[in-house]
């Protein structure tokens, strides 16, 4: 194996929602591979900064609420001012709202779609425009879900958004692959983060889920690092429009 294929030295990755959870795990993994990180968060990402700097990489913090597309131009500008360019974009920020479809509110629909799908698309668009203008390779990694493949229970807007992420990843690849931009997605299985706290605290649902995971355990944020480094690196240059499940075997059942 040529480890240089996975080397991210001198690269810069924008990662949304990396102050905790899966985004933090991927920031740490990319930094270990030599990548500088631009963390886009609503709140401070101090712990992530410490992890990235401990790995010997640089961390730029940008405060932004991706509930709207308004901060996108500034995210790109600040990244370019500080690092000169962005090579990798990981669209990780995401929220979930749980209620029956019969009583689901328009607010819970719009809030989730705005962060999980609309901002993901328009940030990808801004990133792709910059790569094409500067004639540079680019790597887009969208964070999908098991609910990109399955219907889910009591999460209508989340399922719509994550099914949309899988489709949009293919669409981006169809348009941008020939311009040197790889658009792919990672579909995490059931991972122990804030996003799944309600499920893990529900003894019945938690048991049902755990019994169905062939690996026999919830995933951890570090479990995404390998897939993220692969899709961010030259090792995946001919991989386009793919959604890679990192799910302890969930989809194999
Ligand atoms: P998490 O711990 O709740 O992290 C979500 C991240 O998104 C946080 O950093 C959060 O920041 C950020 N975020 C939310 N709304 C935002 C906004 N409006 N603007 C900017 N940042 C915002 O959950 P996670 O599990 O790590 O989730 C990360 C991604 O993985 C999400 O897209 C999620 O849907 C997906 N995913 C998770 C699982 C799982 O089992 N955990 C499975 C499949 C997919 P704040 O602190 O500001 O809220």
CSV table of C-alpha atoms and ligand atoms in Angstrom, one decimal:
chain,number,residue,atom,x,y,z
A,1,UNK,CA,0.0,0.0,0.0
A,2,UNK,CA,1.3,3.4,-0.9
A,3,UNK,CA,0.5,5.5,2.2
A,4,UNK,CA,1.2,8.7,0.2
A,5,UNK,CA,-2.1,8.1,-1.6
A,6,UNK,CA,-3.8,8.9,1.7
A,7,UNK,CA,-1.5,11.8,2.6
A,8,UNK,CA,-3.3,15.1,3.1
A,9,UNK,CA,-0.3,17.3,3.9
A,10,UNK,CA,-0.8,20.9,2.6
A,11,UNK,CA,-4.5,20.4,2.0
A,12,UNK,CA,-7.3,22.3,3.7
A,13,UNK,CA,-10.7,20.9,4.6
A,14,UNK,CA,-13.8,22.9,5.4
A,15,UNK,CA,-15.9,20.7,7.9
A,16,UNK,CA,-19.3,21.9,9.0
A,17,UNK,CA,-20.6,21.0,12.5
A,18,UNK,CA,-17.3,19.7,13.9
A,19,UNK,CA,-17.5,21.0,17.5
A,20,UNK,CA,-18.7,17.5,18.6
A,21,UNK,CA,-19.7,14.0,17.3
A,22,UNK,CA,-18.9,12.7,13.9
A,23,UNK,CA,-17.6,16.1,12.6
A,24,UNK,CA,-15.0,16.2,15.4
A,25,UNK,CA,-14.0,12.6,14.7
A,26,UNK,CA,-13.5,13.4,11.0
A,27,UNK,CA,-11.6,16.6,11.8
A,28,UNK,CA,-9.3,14.7,14.0
A,29,UNK,CA,-8.8,11.9,11.4
A,30,UNK,CA,-8.0,14.4,8.6
A,31,UNK,CA,-5.6,16.4,10.8
A,32,UNK,CA,-3.7,13.1,11.6
A,33,UNK,CA,-3.3,12.7,7.8
A,34,UNK,CA,-1.8,16.2,7.7
A,35,UNK,CA,-4.8,18.3,6.7
A,36,UNK,CA,-5.5,21.8,8.0
A,37,UNK,CA,-9.1,22.3,9.1
A,38,UNK,CA,-11.6,25.1,8.8
A,39,UNK,CA,-14.3,24.4,11.4
A,40,UNK,CA,-17.7,25.9,10.7
A,41,UNK,CA,-19.9,25.9,13.8
A,42,UNK,CA,-22.6,27.8,15.6
A,43,UNK,CA,-20.7,27.5,18.8
A,44,UNK,CA,-17.0,27.3,19.8
A,45,UNK,CA,-15.1,24.2,18.6
A,46,UNK,CA,-12.3,24.6,21.2
A,47,UNK,CA,-11.9,20.8,21.8
A,48,UNK,CA,-11.7,20.2,18.1
A,49,UNK,CA,-9.0,22.9,17.8
A,50,UNK,CA,-7.0,21.2,20.5
A,51,UNK,CA,-7.3,17.8,18.7
A,52,UNK,CA,-6.3,19.2,15.3
A,53,UNK,CA,-3.4,21.2,16.7
A,54,UNK,CA,-2.2,18.2,18.7
A,55,UNK,CA,-2.0,16.3,15.4
A,56,UNK,CA,0.3,19.1,14.1
A,57,UNK,CA,-2.3,20.7,11.8
A,58,UNK,CA,-3.8,24.2,11.8
A,59,UNK,CA,-7.4,25.1,12.7
A,60,UNK,CA,-9.4,28.1,11.6
A,61,UNK,CA,-12.7,28.6,13.4
A,62,UNK,CA,-15.6,30.2,11.5
A,63,UNK,CA,-18.8,31.0,13.4
A,64,UNK,CA,-21.8,30.5,11.2
A,65,UNK,CA,-25.4,29.2,11.4
A,66,UNK,CA,-26.1,27.0,8.4
A,67,UNK,CA,-29.8,27.3,9.1
A,68,UNK,CA,-29.6,29.8,6.3
A,69,UNK,CA,-27.3,30.1,3.2
A,70,UNK,CA,-26.4,33.7,4.2
A,71,UNK,CA,-22.9,32.8,5.7
A,72,UNK,CA,-21.7,30.7,2.7
A,73,UNK,CA,-19.9,33.5,0.8
A,74,UNK,CA,-18.1,34.5,4.0
A,75,UNK,CA,-17.1,30.9,4.7
A,76,UNK,CA,-15.4,30.6,1.4
A,77,UNK,CA,-13.8,34.1,1.6
A,78,UNK,CA,-12.3,33.6,5.1
A,79,UNK,CA,-11.0,30.1,4.1
A,80,UNK,CA,-9.2,31.6,1.1
A,81,UNK,CA,-7.9,34.5,3.0
A,82,UNK,CA,-6.4,32.3,5.7
A,83,UNK,CA,-5.3,29.2,3.7
A,84,UNK,CA,-5.3,30.4,0.1
A,85,UNK,CA,-7.7,27.6,-1.0
A,86,UNK,CA,-10.0,24.8,0.1
A,87,UNK,CA,-9.3,21.3,-1.3
A,88,UNK,CA,-12.0,19.4,0.7
A,89,UNK,CA,-15.5,20.1,1.9
A,90,UNK,CA,-17.2,17.9,4.4
A,91,UNK,CA,-20.9,18.8,4.7
A,92,UNK,CA,-21.5,17.2,8.1
A,93,UNK,CA,-23.7,19.7,10.0
A,94,UNK,CA,-27.1,18.2,10.5
A,95,UNK,CA,-30.1,18.1,12.8
A,96,UNK,CA,-33.0,15.8,13.5
A,97,UNK,CA,-36.6,16.2,14.7
A,98,UNK,CA,-38.7,13.3,16.0
A,99,UNK,CA,-42.5,13.2,15.7
A,100,UNK,CA,-45.2,11.1,14.0
A,101,UNK,CA,-45.8,12.0,10.3
A,102,UNK,CA,-49.5,12.7,11.3
A,103,UNK,CA,-48.5,15.5,13.6
A,104,UNK,CA,-45.2,16.7,12.0
A,105,UNK,CA,-45.0,20.5,11.9
A,106,UNK,CA,-43.9,22.7,9.0
A,107,UNK,CA,-41.3,24.3,11.2
A,108,UNK,CA,-39.7,20.9,11.9
A,109,UNK,CA,-39.8,20.2,8.2
A,110,UNK,CA,-38.1,23.5,7.2
A,111,UNK,CA,-35.5,23.6,10.0
A,112,UNK,CA,-34.2,20.2,9.1
A,113,UNK,CA,-34.3,20.6,5.3
A,114,UNK,CA,-32.6,24.0,5.5
A,115,UNK,CA,-29.5,22.7,7.4
A,116,UNK,CA,-29.3,19.1,6.1
A,117,UNK,CA,-30.0,19.7,2.4
A,118,UNK,CA,-30.2,23.4,1.3
A,119,UNK,CA,-27.0,24.6,3.0
A,120,UNK,CA,-25.3,21.4,1.9
A,121,UNK,CA,-26.2,22.1,-1.7
A,122,UNK,CA,-25.3,25.8,-1.8
A,123,UNK,CA,-22.0,25.4,0.1
A,124,UNK,CA,-21.1,22.6,-2.3
A,125,UNK,CA,-22.0,24.9,-5.2
A,126,UNK,CA,-19.7,27.7,-3.8
A,127,UNK,CA,-16.9,25.2,-3.2
A,128,UNK,CA,-17.2,23.8,-6.7
A,129,UNK,CA,-17.3,27.2,-8.3
A,130,UNK,CA,-14.0,28.1,-6.5
A,131,UNK,CA,-12.3,24.8,-7.6
A,132,UNK,CA,-13.3,25.3,-11.2
A,133,UNK,CA,-12.4,28.9,-11.3
A,134,UNK,CA,-9.0,28.2,-9.7
A,135,UNK,CA,-8.5,25.0,-11.8
A,136,UNK,CA,-8.0,22.8,-8.8
A,137,UNK,CA,-9.1,19.3,-7.8
A,138,UNK,CA,-11.8,19.2,-5.2
A,139,UNK,CA,-13.3,16.6,-2.9
A,140,UNK,CA,-16.8,16.9,-1.5
A,141,UNK,CA,-18.0,14.5,1.2
A,142,UNK,CA,-21.6,14.7,2.2
A,143,UNK,CA,-22.8,13.0,5.3
A,144,UNK,CA,-25.8,10.8,4.5
A,145,UNK,CA,-27.4,8.3,6.8
A,146,UNK,CA,-29.1,4.8,6.9
A,147,UNK,CA,-32.2,6.9,6.1
A,148,UNK,CA,-30.7,7.6,2.7
A,149,UNK,CA,-31.6,4.0,2.1
A,150,UNK,CA,-34.5,3.3,4.5
A,151,UNK,CA,-37.7,5.0,5.6
A,152,UNK,CA,-37.0,5.4,9.3
A,153,UNK,CA,-39.5,5.9,12.1
A,154,UNK,CA,-40.9,9.3,13.3
A,155,UNK,CA,-38.3,11.4,11.4
A,156,UNK,CA,-40.0,12.6,8.2
A,157,UNK,CA,-37.9,15.6,7.4
A,158,UNK,CA,-34.7,13.8,8.3
A,159,UNK,CA,-35.5,10.9,6.0
A,160,UNK,CA,-36.4,13.4,3.2
A,161,UNK,CA,-33.2,15.3,3.7
A,162,UNK,CA,-30.8,12.3,3.9
A,163,UNK,CA,-32.5,10.6,0.9
A,164,UNK,CA,-32.0,13.9,-0.8
A,165,UNK,CA,-28.3,13.9,0.2
A,166,UNK,CA,-27.7,10.6,-1.6
A,167,UNK,CA,-29.5,11.8,-4.8
A,168,UNK,CA,-27.7,15.2,-4.7
A,169,UNK,CA,-24.3,13.5,-4.3
A,170,UNK,CA,-24.9,11.6,-7.5
A,171,UNK,CA,-26.1,14.7,-9.3
A,172,UNK,CA,-23.0,16.7,-8.2
A,173,UNK,CA,-20.8,13.8,-9.4
A,174,UNK,CA,-22.6,13.7,-12.8
A,175,UNK,CA,-21.9,17.5,-13.4
A,176,UNK,CA,-18.6,18.0,-11.7
A,177,UNK,CA,-16.6,14.7,-12.1
A,178,UNK,CA,-15.2,15.7,-15.4
A,179,UNK,CA,-14.0,19.0,-13.8
A,180,UNK,CA,-11.8,17.2,-11.3
A,181,UNK,CA,-14.2,17.3,-8.4
A,182,UNK,CA,-15.2,14.1,-6.6
A,183,UNK,CA,-18.6,14.2,-4.9
A,184,UNK,CA,-19.2,11.3,-2.6
A,185,UNK,CA,-21.0,10.6,0.6
A,186,UNK,CA,-20.6,8.6,3.8
A,187,UNK,CA,-23.6,7.0,5.3
A,188,UNK,CA,-22.9,6.4,9.0
A,189,UNK,CA,-24.9,3.7,10.8
A,190,UNK,CA,-26.0,4.1,14.4
A,191,UNK,CA,-23.3,6.1,16.1
A,192,UNK,CA,-23.0,7.2,19.7
A,193,UNK,CA,-23.4,11.1,19.4
A,194,UNK,CA,-25.9,13.8,20.5
A,195,UNK,CA,-27.9,13.0,17.4
A,196,UNK,CA,-28.8,9.5,18.7
A,197,UNK,CA,-29.0,10.3,22.5
A,198,UNK,CA,-32.8,10.0,22.5
A,199,UNK,CA,-32.7,6.6,20.8
A,200,UNK,CA,-29.9,5.3,23.1
A,201,UNK,CA,-31.9,6.5,26.2
A,202,UNK,CA,-35.0,4.6,25.0
A,203,UNK,CA,-34.4,1.0,26.3
A,204,UNK,CA,-36.7,-0.7,23.8
A,205,UNK,CA,-35.5,1.2,20.7
A,206,UNK,CA,-31.9,0.9,21.9
A,207,UNK,CA,-32.1,-2.9,22.3
A,208,UNK,CA,-33.9,-3.3,18.9
A,209,UNK,CA,-31.2,-1.3,17.2
A,210,UNK,CA,-28.2,-3.0,18.9
A,211,UNK,CA,-29.6,-6.5,18.2
A,212,UNK,CA,-29.8,-5.6,14.5
A,213,UNK,CA,-26.2,-4.3,14.1
A,214,UNK,CA,-24.0,-7.2,13.0
A,215,UNK,CA,-20.9,-5.6,14.7
A,216,UNK,CA,-22.9,-5.7,17.9
A,217,UNK,CA,-22.1,-2.2,19.0
A,218,UNK,CA,-22.9,1.5,18.3
A,219,UNK,CA,-20.3,3.2,16.1
A,220,UNK,CA,-18.0,6.0,17.5
A,221,UNK,CA,-16.9,9.2,15.8
A,222,UNK,CA,-13.4,7.8,15.2
A,223,UNK,CA,-15.0,5.0,13.1
A,224,UNK,CA,-15.6,7.6,10.3
A,225,UNK,CA,-12.0,8.8,10.1
A,226,UNK,CA,-10.8,6.1,7.7
A,227,UNK,CA,-13.6,6.6,5.2
A,228,UNK,CA,-13.3,10.4,5.4
A,229,UNK,CA,-9.5,10.3,4.8
A,230,UNK,CA,-10.0,7.9,1.8
A,231,UNK,CA,-12.7,10.1,0.2
A,232,UNK,CA,-10.6,13.2,0.8
A,233,UNK,CA,-7.4,11.8,-0.6
A,234,UNK,CA,-5.9,10.9,-4.0
A,235,UNK,CA,-6.8,7.2,-3.1
A,236,UNK,CA,-10.4,8.0,-4.2
A,237,UNK,CA,-9.7,10.0,-7.4
A,238,UNK,CA,-11.8,7.7,-9.6
A,239,UNK,CA,-14.6,7.3,-7.0
A,240,UNK,CA,-17.6,9.5,-8.0
A,241,UNK,CA,-21.2,9.7,-6.8
A,242,UNK,CA,-20.8,6.9,-4.3
A,243,UNK,CA,-22.4,6.7,-0.8
A,244,UNK,CA,-20.2,4.6,1.4
A,245,UNK,CA,-21.9,3.0,4.4
A,246,UNK,CA,-19.9,2.9,7.6
A,247,UNK,CA,-22.5,1.0,9.6
A,248,UNK,CA,-21.2,-2.0,11.4
A,249,UNK,CA,-23.0,-4.1,8.8
A,250,UNK,CA,-26.5,-2.6,9.3
A,251,UNK,CA,-27.4,-2.5,5.6
A,252,UNK,CA,-26.2,-6.1,5.1
A,253,UNK,CA,-29.1,-7.4,7.2
B,1,LIG,P1,-24.3,16.0,16.6
B,1,LIG,O1,-23.4,15.5,17.7
B,1,LIG,O2,-25.6,16.5,16.9
B,1,LIG,O3,-23.5,17.0,15.7
B,1,LIG,C1,-24.2,17.8,14.7
B,1,LIG,C2,-23.3,19.0,14.4
B,1,LIG,O4,-24.0,19.8,13.4
B,1,LIG,C3,-22.9,19.8,15.6
B,1,LIG,O5,-21.6,20.3,15.5
B,1,LIG,C4,-23.9,21.0,15.4
B,1,LIG,O6,-23.5,22.1,16.0
B,1,LIG,C5,-23.9,21.1,13.9
B,1,LIG,N1,-25.0,21.9,13.5
B,1,LIG,C6,-26.3,21.7,13.7
B,1,LIG,N2,-27.1,22.7,13.2
B,1,LIG,C7,-26.2,23.6,12.7
B,1,LIG,C8,-26.4,24.9,12.1
B,1,LIG,N3,-27.6,25.4,11.9
B,1,LIG,N4,-25.3,25.5,11.7
B,1,LIG,C9,-24.1,25.0,11.9
B,1,LIG,N5,-23.8,23.8,12.5
B,1,LIG,C10,-24.9,23.1,12.9
B,1,LIG,O7,-24.6,14.8,15.6
B,1,LIG,P2,-23.7,13.8,14.8
B,1,LIG,O8,-24.2,12.5,15.0
B,1,LIG,O9,-22.3,14.1,15.0
B,1,LIG,O10,-24.1,14.3,13.3
B,1,LIG,C11,-23.2,14.7,12.3
B,1,LIG,C12,-23.9,14.3,11.0
B,1,LIG,O11,-24.0,12.9,10.9
B,1,LIG,C13,-25.3,14.9,10.8
B,1,LIG,O12,-25.5,15.3,9.4
B,1,LIG,C14,-26.1,13.6,11.1
B,1,LIG,O13,-27.4,13.7,10.5
B,1,LIG,C15,-25.3,12.6,10.5
B,1,LIG,N6,-25.5,11.2,11.0
B,1,LIG,C16,-25.4,10.9,12.3
B,1,LIG,C17,-25.7,9.5,12.7
B,1,LIG,C18,-25.6,9.1,14.1
B,1,LIG,O14,-25.9,7.9,14.3
B,1,LIG,N7,-25.1,9.8,15.0
B,1,LIG,C19,-26.1,8.6,11.7
B,1,LIG,C20,-26.2,9.0,10.4
B,1,LIG,C21,-25.9,10.3,10.0
B,1,LIG,P3,-24.3,22.8,17.3
B,1,LIG,O15,-23.5,22.4,18.5
B,1,LIG,O16,-24.2,24.2,17.0
B,1,LIG,O17,-25.7,22.2,17.3
